[in-house]
XYZ file of C-alpha atoms in Angstrom:
594
model
C 79.868 78.469 55.248
C 82.127 77.952 52.269
C 80.710 76.627 48.966
C 82.279 73.939 46.893
C 83.285 74.342 43.317
C 81.851 70.859 42.810
C 83.053 67.395 43.626
C 85.228 66.175 40.753
C 86.991 62.998 39.843
C 90.633 63.885 39.487
C 92.912 61.497 37.725
C 94.356 60.186 40.995
C 90.917 59.452 42.375
C 90.783 62.435 44.827
C 87.851 64.706 45.297
C 89.063 68.120 44.079
C 87.487 71.571 44.022
C 88.480 75.152 43.491
C 89.201 77.950 45.931
C 88.775 81.710 46.278
C 91.816 83.497 44.795
C 94.715 82.220 46.930
C 97.663 84.529 47.110
C 100.431 83.550 44.759
C 103.495 82.013 46.288
C 106.377 84.343 47.116
C 108.721 85.019 44.226
C 111.488 82.517 44.037
C 110.183 80.411 46.846
C 107.263 78.042 46.463
C 106.258 78.083 42.768
C 102.737 76.564 42.973
C 100.398 75.660 45.803
C 101.056 72.085 46.645
C 98.347 69.711 45.498
C 99.605 66.163 45.274
C 101.523 65.318 42.074
C 101.543 62.020 40.292
C 105.295 61.653 40.676
C 104.947 62.129 44.461
C 102.270 59.505 44.487
C 104.539 57.174 42.655
C 107.238 57.521 45.225
C 104.791 56.878 48.074
C 104.421 60.435 49.462
C 100.801 60.900 50.207
C 101.000 64.400 51.676
C 98.393 63.540 54.419
C 99.306 66.611 56.426
C 98.395 68.937 53.482
C 95.014 67.259 53.095
C 94.320 67.540 56.790
C 95.037 71.267 56.633
C 92.847 71.723 53.535
C 89.748 69.903 54.826
C 87.656 71.035 57.749
C 87.374 68.834 60.738
C 84.986 65.851 60.318
C 82.695 67.228 63.036
C 82.395 70.494 61.070
C 81.689 68.921 57.677
C 78.445 70.085 56.115
C 75.671 67.653 55.359
C 75.658 68.639 51.634
C 78.606 68.017 49.303
C 77.793 71.366 47.647
C 79.008 73.324 50.679
C 82.554 72.040 50.690
C 85.487 74.029 49.316
C 89.235 73.224 49.557
C 91.594 76.090 50.186
C 94.285 75.326 47.678
C 93.976 75.640 43.877
C 94.189 72.411 41.956
C 93.127 70.791 38.646
C 89.358 70.569 38.257
C 87.847 68.122 35.796
C 85.182 69.975 33.793
C 84.675 67.431 31.023
C 84.149 63.890 32.317
C 84.953 60.946 30.141
C 82.610 57.953 30.464
C 84.577 54.951 29.333
C 81.571 52.539 29.299
C 79.682 54.322 26.542
C 82.437 56.627 25.265
C 80.531 59.792 25.937
C 81.530 63.059 27.549
C 79.693 65.114 30.172
C 80.260 68.683 31.125
C 80.370 69.549 34.831
C 78.553 72.868 34.519
C 78.614 73.568 38.319
C 82.403 73.314 38.511
C 82.881 75.381 35.364
C 80.493 78.146 36.464
C 82.070 78.260 39.972
C 85.425 78.927 38.449
C 84.543 81.285 35.569
C 81.627 83.151 37.014
C 83.420 84.671 39.968
C 82.528 88.322 40.322
C 86.039 89.741 39.812
C 86.660 87.836 36.503
C 83.310 86.973 34.898
C 83.267 90.026 32.617
C 86.952 89.982 31.717
C 88.135 88.846 28.342
C 89.612 85.393 28.639
C 92.902 83.847 27.464
C 92.801 80.043 27.283
C 96.015 78.103 26.811
C 95.496 74.388 26.177
C 97.935 71.561 25.624
C 96.798 68.627 23.497
C 98.413 65.691 21.761
C 99.145 61.950 22.146
C 99.114 60.371 25.625
C 102.346 60.007 27.657
C 104.151 62.817 25.936
C 104.501 65.220 28.902
C 101.515 67.612 28.520
C 100.729 67.860 32.177
C 104.437 68.087 32.936
C 104.694 71.132 30.647
C 101.578 72.787 32.164
C 103.090 72.597 35.586
C 105.979 74.753 34.446
C 103.402 77.184 33.061
C 101.815 77.284 36.536
C 105.274 78.133 37.963
C 105.534 80.991 35.638
C 102.014 82.325 36.421
C 102.712 82.309 40.139
C 106.235 83.736 39.855
C 106.129 85.674 36.563
C 107.751 88.823 37.987
C 110.841 86.861 39.043
C 113.711 86.017 36.699
C 113.933 82.771 38.661
C 110.326 81.702 38.045
C 111.350 78.292 36.876
C 111.988 77.288 40.544
C 114.675 75.878 42.760
C 116.862 72.955 41.784
C 115.545 70.699 44.500
C 111.886 71.720 44.296
C 109.382 68.996 43.262
C 107.060 69.896 40.393
C 103.464 70.128 41.421
C 100.161 71.259 39.899
C 98.389 69.177 37.280
C 98.792 65.525 38.128
C 101.492 63.695 36.158
C 103.756 60.716 36.490
C 106.267 58.709 34.514
C 105.353 55.393 32.887
C 103.455 54.171 29.844
C 99.818 54.400 31.143
C 97.623 57.510 30.669
C 97.082 59.847 33.611
C 94.693 62.620 32.475
C 91.141 61.862 31.308
C 88.631 64.291 29.846
C 89.464 67.978 30.107
C 90.840 69.639 33.268
C 91.370 73.335 34.031
C 93.276 74.952 36.851
C 90.932 76.152 39.506
C 92.558 79.549 39.831
C 92.074 81.963 36.967
C 94.910 84.469 36.762
C 94.112 88.092 36.264
C 96.936 89.768 34.219
C 97.470 93.427 33.269
C 98.380 93.726 29.623
C 100.757 96.423 28.393
C 97.778 98.405 27.026
C 96.320 98.618 30.505
C 93.504 96.179 30.121
C 92.960 93.223 32.457
C 92.458 89.734 31.141
C 91.772 86.365 32.739
C 94.185 83.536 31.978
C 93.003 79.988 32.107
C 95.269 76.845 31.774
C 93.665 73.681 30.309
C 94.924 70.113 30.256
C 93.425 67.463 28.003
C 93.187 63.697 27.773
C 95.975 62.206 25.688
C 95.020 60.869 22.271
C 95.549 57.393 20.920
C 95.667 55.411 24.177
C 94.359 51.836 24.404
C 91.028 52.867 25.909
C 89.961 55.750 23.601
C 88.208 55.548 20.222
C 88.962 57.879 17.349
C 85.731 59.670 18.235
C 86.948 60.137 21.845
C 90.280 61.605 20.712
C 88.562 63.849 18.089
C 86.033 65.154 20.588
C 88.593 66.110 23.219
C 90.937 67.697 20.721
C 88.087 69.529 18.933
C 86.559 70.843 22.223
C 89.883 72.106 23.522
C 90.674 73.753 20.204
C 87.295 75.399 19.893
C 87.483 76.834 23.481
C 91.157 77.860 23.562
C 92.838 80.910 22.167
C 96.199 79.099 22.008
C 96.348 75.310 21.319
C 99.796 73.707 21.934
C 99.938 70.621 19.760
C 102.400 68.443 21.713
C 104.407 66.132 19.421
C 107.396 63.879 19.898
C 110.614 64.239 17.928
C 109.156 65.359 14.575
C 106.078 66.368 12.598
C 105.043 63.266 10.746
C 102.445 63.021 8.011
C 100.032 61.090 10.252
C 100.230 63.923 12.851
C 99.113 66.374 10.186
C 96.310 63.990 9.014
C 95.029 63.569 12.606
C 95.165 67.322 13.003
C 93.119 67.679 9.860
C 90.493 65.156 11.117
C 90.270 66.683 14.621
C 89.957 70.353 13.440
C 87.384 69.369 10.820
C 85.426 67.625 13.552
C 85.556 70.879 15.517
C 84.677 73.066 12.540
C 81.548 70.941 11.847
C 80.264 71.621 15.341
C 80.626 75.428 14.963
C 78.125 77.670 13.256
C 78.695 78.626 9.673
C 81.684 80.951 9.600
C 83.277 82.904 6.771
C 86.778 83.138 8.292
C 89.328 80.930 9.960
C 87.570 79.150 12.844
C 90.471 78.786 15.242
C 93.174 81.134 16.517
C 96.703 80.085 17.384
C 98.237 76.685 16.936
C 101.729 76.110 18.364
C 103.421 72.898 17.281
C 105.627 71.910 20.226
C 108.178 69.337 19.061
C 109.488 67.536 22.152
C 112.853 65.605 22.209
C 114.073 67.409 19.017
C 117.237 65.559 17.976
C 118.368 67.650 14.953
C 119.561 70.957 16.258
C 122.255 70.943 13.581
C 119.539 71.198 10.977
C 117.084 73.532 12.768
C 118.099 75.178 16.071
C 116.104 74.740 19.299
C 113.549 77.361 19.931
C 111.028 79.435 17.995
C 113.124 80.611 15.035
C 114.316 77.080 14.277
C 110.780 75.840 14.689
C 109.496 78.516 12.316
C 111.821 77.382 9.532
C 111.048 73.703 10.117
C 107.308 74.341 10.072
C 107.501 76.314 6.867
C 109.276 73.429 5.281
C 106.805 70.825 6.597
C 103.623 72.773 5.662
C 104.849 73.991 2.269
C 102.473 73.152 -0.579
C 104.476 72.061 -3.687
C 103.262 71.608 -7.232
C 104.665 68.041 -7.449
C 103.005 66.928 -4.222
C 100.113 64.378 -4.214
C 96.740 66.076 -4.071
C 96.046 64.391 -0.655
C 99.201 65.896 0.808
C 98.305 69.333 -0.600
C 94.817 69.189 0.860
C 96.089 68.428 4.342
C 98.360 71.392 4.330
C 95.770 73.728 2.847
C 93.240 72.610 5.430
C 95.554 73.396 8.316
C 96.336 76.867 6.905
C 92.665 77.517 6.419
C 91.747 76.566 10.038
C 94.178 78.651 12.105
C 94.843 82.370 12.090
C 98.358 81.908 13.420
C 100.733 78.988 13.171
C 103.956 78.565 15.120
C 106.422 75.881 16.099
C 108.876 75.515 18.973
C 111.702 72.921 19.020
C 112.354 71.595 22.549
C 115.307 69.314 23.427
C 115.102 66.088 25.405
C 114.897 66.688 29.180
C 117.515 63.976 29.881
C 117.845 60.309 30.719
C 116.967 60.794 34.392
C 113.604 62.160 33.474
C 112.910 59.294 31.110
C 114.225 56.340 33.143
C 113.956 57.229 36.818
C 110.637 55.916 38.253
C 110.975 58.318 41.273
C 111.498 61.499 39.190
C 109.337 64.164 40.732
C 110.227 67.178 38.538
C 113.319 68.553 40.353
C 115.451 70.790 38.084
C 118.575 68.930 39.281
C 117.467 65.909 37.191
C 116.669 67.894 34.008
C 119.262 68.720 31.319
C 120.378 72.300 31.046
C 119.426 72.699 27.428
C 115.844 71.737 28.205
C 115.635 74.294 31.119
C 117.055 77.041 28.933
C 114.553 76.519 26.167
C 111.726 76.111 28.706
C 112.589 79.627 29.974
C 112.024 80.886 26.423
C 108.894 78.853 25.651
C 106.635 79.561 28.644
C 106.932 83.436 28.477
C 106.370 83.160 24.757
C 102.889 81.785 25.536
C 102.086 83.573 28.837
C 103.993 86.821 29.053
C 101.511 89.744 29.263
C 102.618 91.152 25.925
C 102.082 87.759 24.236
C 98.717 86.775 25.586
C 96.141 86.006 22.904
C 92.564 86.757 23.914
C 89.885 84.221 22.915
C 87.772 85.261 19.960
C 84.837 83.578 18.242
C 83.589 84.941 14.902
C 85.705 88.060 15.394
C 84.269 88.900 18.840
C 86.244 88.661 22.005
C 85.004 86.169 24.543
C 84.571 86.808 28.258
C 84.676 84.231 31.045
C 80.854 84.379 31.183
C 80.644 83.756 27.494
C 83.012 80.810 27.533
C 80.685 79.005 29.913
C 77.845 79.216 27.437
C 80.081 78.132 24.539
C 81.203 75.080 26.552
C 77.541 74.142 27.172
C 76.597 74.555 23.517
C 79.539 72.583 22.142
C 79.218 69.682 24.586
C 75.483 69.322 23.645
C 76.491 68.984 19.956
C 79.042 66.261 20.730
C 76.595 64.398 22.993
C 74.025 64.277 20.188
C 73.983 62.471 16.911
C 74.102 65.494 14.570
C 77.735 65.045 13.662
C 79.209 62.096 11.774
C 81.361 59.801 13.845
C 85.072 60.131 12.959
C 86.667 56.831 12.064
C 90.100 55.344 11.882
C 91.868 55.385 8.502
C 91.406 51.596 8.173
C 87.725 51.741 8.993
C 87.076 54.640 6.592
C 89.013 52.848 3.813
C 87.236 49.544 4.490
C 83.809 51.294 4.299
C 84.720 53.016 1.098
C 86.051 49.712 -0.352
C 82.879 47.771 0.551
C 80.524 50.542 -0.597
C 82.291 50.599 -3.908
C 81.786 46.760 -4.204
C 78.113 47.239 -3.325
C 77.667 49.893 -5.974
C 79.310 47.713 -8.622
C 77.095 44.716 -7.758
C 73.944 46.837 -7.768
C 74.895 48.260 -11.124
C 75.389 44.717 -12.598
C 71.906 43.693 -11.284
C 70.187 46.868 -12.616
C 71.666 46.507 -16.077
C 70.540 42.829 -16.286
C 67.048 43.694 -15.208
C 66.870 46.629 -17.632
C 67.498 44.277 -20.508
C 64.606 42.100 -19.369
C 61.925 44.652 -18.401
C 63.403 48.085 -19.025
C 61.549 51.119 -20.246
C 60.986 49.973 -23.876
C 60.705 46.234 -23.118
C 57.249 44.529 -23.379
C 55.385 43.073 -20.430
C 56.846 39.888 -19.012
C 55.060 37.274 -16.911
C 55.630 37.822 -13.195
C 56.932 34.203 -12.748
C 59.528 34.798 -15.493
C 60.446 38.200 -13.997
C 61.007 36.627 -10.568
C 63.226 33.889 -12.106
C 65.364 36.478 -13.859
C 65.485 38.430 -10.599
C 66.915 35.461 -8.766
C 69.521 34.826 -11.447
C 70.741 38.443 -11.532
C 70.660 38.657 -7.740
C 72.976 35.657 -7.405
C 75.270 37.102 -10.064
C 75.450 40.425 -8.195
C 76.251 38.724 -4.886
C 78.900 36.596 -6.521
C 80.570 39.745 -8.009
C 80.448 41.445 -4.569
C 82.131 38.439 -2.944
C 84.796 38.235 -5.700
C 86.036 41.839 -5.099
C 88.964 42.052 -2.740
C 87.762 44.023 0.306
C 89.221 45.333 3.532
C 87.681 45.002 7.005
C 87.428 41.255 7.480
C 84.653 38.703 6.857
C 82.232 39.917 9.600
C 82.610 43.553 8.460
C 81.981 42.656 4.831
C 78.966 40.469 5.665
C 77.101 43.588 6.889
C 77.553 45.182 3.480
C 76.495 42.018 1.670
C 73.273 42.051 3.754
C 72.848 45.759 2.794
C 73.317 44.813 -0.842
C 70.658 42.125 -0.654
C 68.147 44.537 0.878
C 68.834 47.203 -1.762
C 68.540 44.621 -4.570
C 65.110 43.563 -3.246
C 64.030 47.203 -3.201
C 65.126 47.641 -6.788
C 63.257 44.520 -7.816
C 60.093 45.834 -6.159
C 60.425 48.902 -8.422
C 60.909 46.730 -11.506
C 57.809 44.713 -10.613
C 55.709 47.891 -10.396
C 57.159 49.086 -13.713
C 56.345 45.805 -15.324
C 52.822 45.724 -13.958
C 52.286 49.200 -15.402
C 52.818 47.740 -18.852
C 49.991 45.173 -18.359
C 46.908 46.722 -19.909
C 44.631 44.662 -17.662
C 46.597 45.745 -14.563
C 46.355 49.342 -15.638
C 42.585 48.881 -16.241
C 42.064 47.230 -12.778
C 40.955 50.390 -11.103
C 38.250 51.433 -13.595
C 37.148 47.819 -14.018
C 36.792 47.411 -10.237
C 34.887 50.657 -9.918
C 32.593 49.752 -12.842
C 31.942 46.326 -11.291
C 31.075 47.983 -7.958
C 28.717 50.400 -9.722
C 27.096 47.535 -11.678
C 26.667 45.333 -8.597
C 25.210 48.194 -6.565
C 22.778 49.128 -9.402
C 21.475 45.478 -9.557
C 21.243 45.113 -5.753
C 19.575 48.464 -5.427
C 16.978 47.602 -7.998
C 16.172 44.171 -6.441
C 16.035 45.486 -2.823
C 13.830 48.428 -4.005
C 11.477 46.038 -5.781
C 11.234 43.974 -2.568
C 10.532 46.965 -0.433
C 13.922 47.042 1.336
C 14.342 50.689 0.870
C 17.086 51.276 3.418
C 19.348 48.733 1.748
C 18.492 50.189 -1.635
C 19.401 53.686 -0.461
C 22.720 52.470 0.914
C 23.508 50.729 -2.403
C 22.708 53.908 -4.233
C 25.114 55.843 -1.931
C 27.899 53.354 -2.671
C 27.055 53.553 -6.319
C 27.265 57.373 -6.294
C 30.616 57.276 -4.396
C 32.029 54.733 -6.939
C 30.894 56.926 -9.828
C 32.510 60.025 -8.272
C 35.673 58.043 -7.631
C 35.732 56.826 -11.240
C 35.367 60.382 -12.622
C 38.063 61.656 -10.172
C 40.499 58.913 -11.116
C 39.962 59.551 -14.843
C 40.670 63.320 -14.289
C 43.846 62.514 -12.292
C 45.185 60.202 -14.986
C 44.347 62.776 -17.721
C 45.670 65.910 -16.027
C 48.452 64.533 -13.779
C 47.165 66.685 -10.867
C 46.129 65.403 -7.422
C 48.300 62.345 -7.789
C 47.936 61.470 -4.100
C 44.158 61.197 -4.612
C 44.663 59.021 -7.590
C 47.042 56.748 -5.667
C 44.512 56.468 -2.840
C 41.797 55.422 -5.288
C 44.094 52.892 -6.868
C 44.867 51.340 -3.413
C 41.185 51.182 -2.502
C 40.271 49.620 -5.808
C 43.118 47.075 -5.520
C 41.971 46.133 -1.991
C 38.400 45.619 -3.289
C 39.635 43.589 -6.127
C 41.805 41.346 -3.938
C 39.399 40.968 -1.098
C 36.061 40.670 -3.019
C 36.227 40.089 -6.752
C 39.320 37.975 -6.849
C 37.955 35.631 -4.207
C 34.579 35.548 -5.865
C 36.081 34.715 -9.222
C 38.158 32.003 -7.514
C 35.029 30.496 -5.976
C 33.121 30.553 -9.325
C 36.182 29.036 -11.110
C 36.351 26.176 -8.562
C 32.585 25.525 -8.930
C 32.819 25.488 -12.598
C 35.733 23.030 -12.591
C 33.886 20.844 -10.057
C 30.705 20.736 -12.222
C 32.687 19.960 -15.306
C 34.450 17.048 -13.589
C 31.197 15.717 -12.151
C 29.412 15.931 -15.527
C 31.997 13.738 -17.304
C 31.251 10.519 -15.320
C 27.560 11.085 -15.863
C 27.940 11.393 -19.594
C 30.028 8.246 -19.712
C 27.452 6.377 -17.591
C 24.533 7.469 -19.813
C 26.461 6.487 -22.971
C 27.181 3.013 -21.483
C 23.560 2.521 -20.634
C 22.563 3.453 -24.136
C 24.983 0.888 -25.585
C 23.570 -1.828 -23.274
C 19.993 -1.129 -24.426
C 21.009 -1.381 -27.916
């Protein structure tokens, strides 16, 4: 019974899985085994006959999904994108089935990945790489003029096609010129900056693909703009955070692929023109702004090798024909000529770059473990969430306004009850607190801030909470200046000792020895606590013990003595009020007698 690589959601909704090393197509004939392409779907060709051949008869289907395997290689989604909660999940079974095959699991691996903005032709380019891998010994590897382009699913249009991360189910075993064998894996990634992906989604996919690939092709359109470099800086930093501490450049080769290059009169198509263009773009100049310099220095510090390839536009038929299915007849000659140079530059045996992490070469078996480790990091909350430039700027803007308002409040309160200021009545202190609090909030509101009213309201609430915390500290500081407050603990302990001494004497005189013994015990504990508290205050040691004694004494004061004094005060006032009418009545009676 054949085993399945694992049921996967492909971008066209099919169940896909990998196969056991199919034989490559004959040179110059069929370039890639024929899974259904997005372009063929768009033109209504469903290739039902191929699917019937690939799947066993329904009567022979196994009960378990895990026992199914399709004969033909195809893209397998190994990192699933969950759009509802914007999380990613690794399909370990599918990855292990592909990379842990006996004949490749101990080979060093070469991973070529293509990443960049969505709808820029990444999957289209990877399908030409597949043609090369299946027909690399032929000078006509690029295929016939009327041959549809198949492999990774792609289509024309403005909506995204690939989600998560996909790899080709067949790992190619290549003999390098030095006689060693390596495994070559092709990886396709979800396009960045579509309408359904957050900045965190884009950063996670780009970072994962960069961390696990030996060659990352950064697919750009028409030019290298400053925002492209800033996004690259953000994404690579997000990847570097997830890796263990390293003392060398964390990533290997980055190839800028500039699609639809329109200035061959300034820099010629191909690698040499791209090299000169990239040197100019990434040059650090003395008169540059520090921000621009930092972006360029960061990119140089992240990658061991940087390259650039300028690729012309494939032609209007490719861009405007909804039924375009990748036939070379519809592609401009300049594009095909440069494609013949680009693909071998990445995948020819002498140009293959083996994956390394921390200076050690990575096997297929190792890569599975690295994938598992990295995806766990991105599934957790250890890393900060990357944000858009607007959100990051708005947060910094609001935090600066919060800091300014807090500083205004603190300075005002320092003038009222700072370190060298005398004790102030709690009611006066609270009134000053309310005045300064309102002033701080007014200042926060008066500062021009980005992010909108709802966004800023969260930071105002944060300001109010922090001001209340600062006020609580000022209250404690002010209470510490009150000599009676400072003496509350020893006074309370002394009152407990005195009360226990009196009660113990009375109960002992009345023969209630058990109660007298209990009072003596409490008296002894209060005396020990008093001596301990005095030592803590004198020496500064065992401050936690001193704090605990203060808290117990304060609780006794509030729950016992304070209430007792309040009862006595009320009775005294009541007696005084009742004695006044009596005195007046007696005086009136005396006058009448006289």
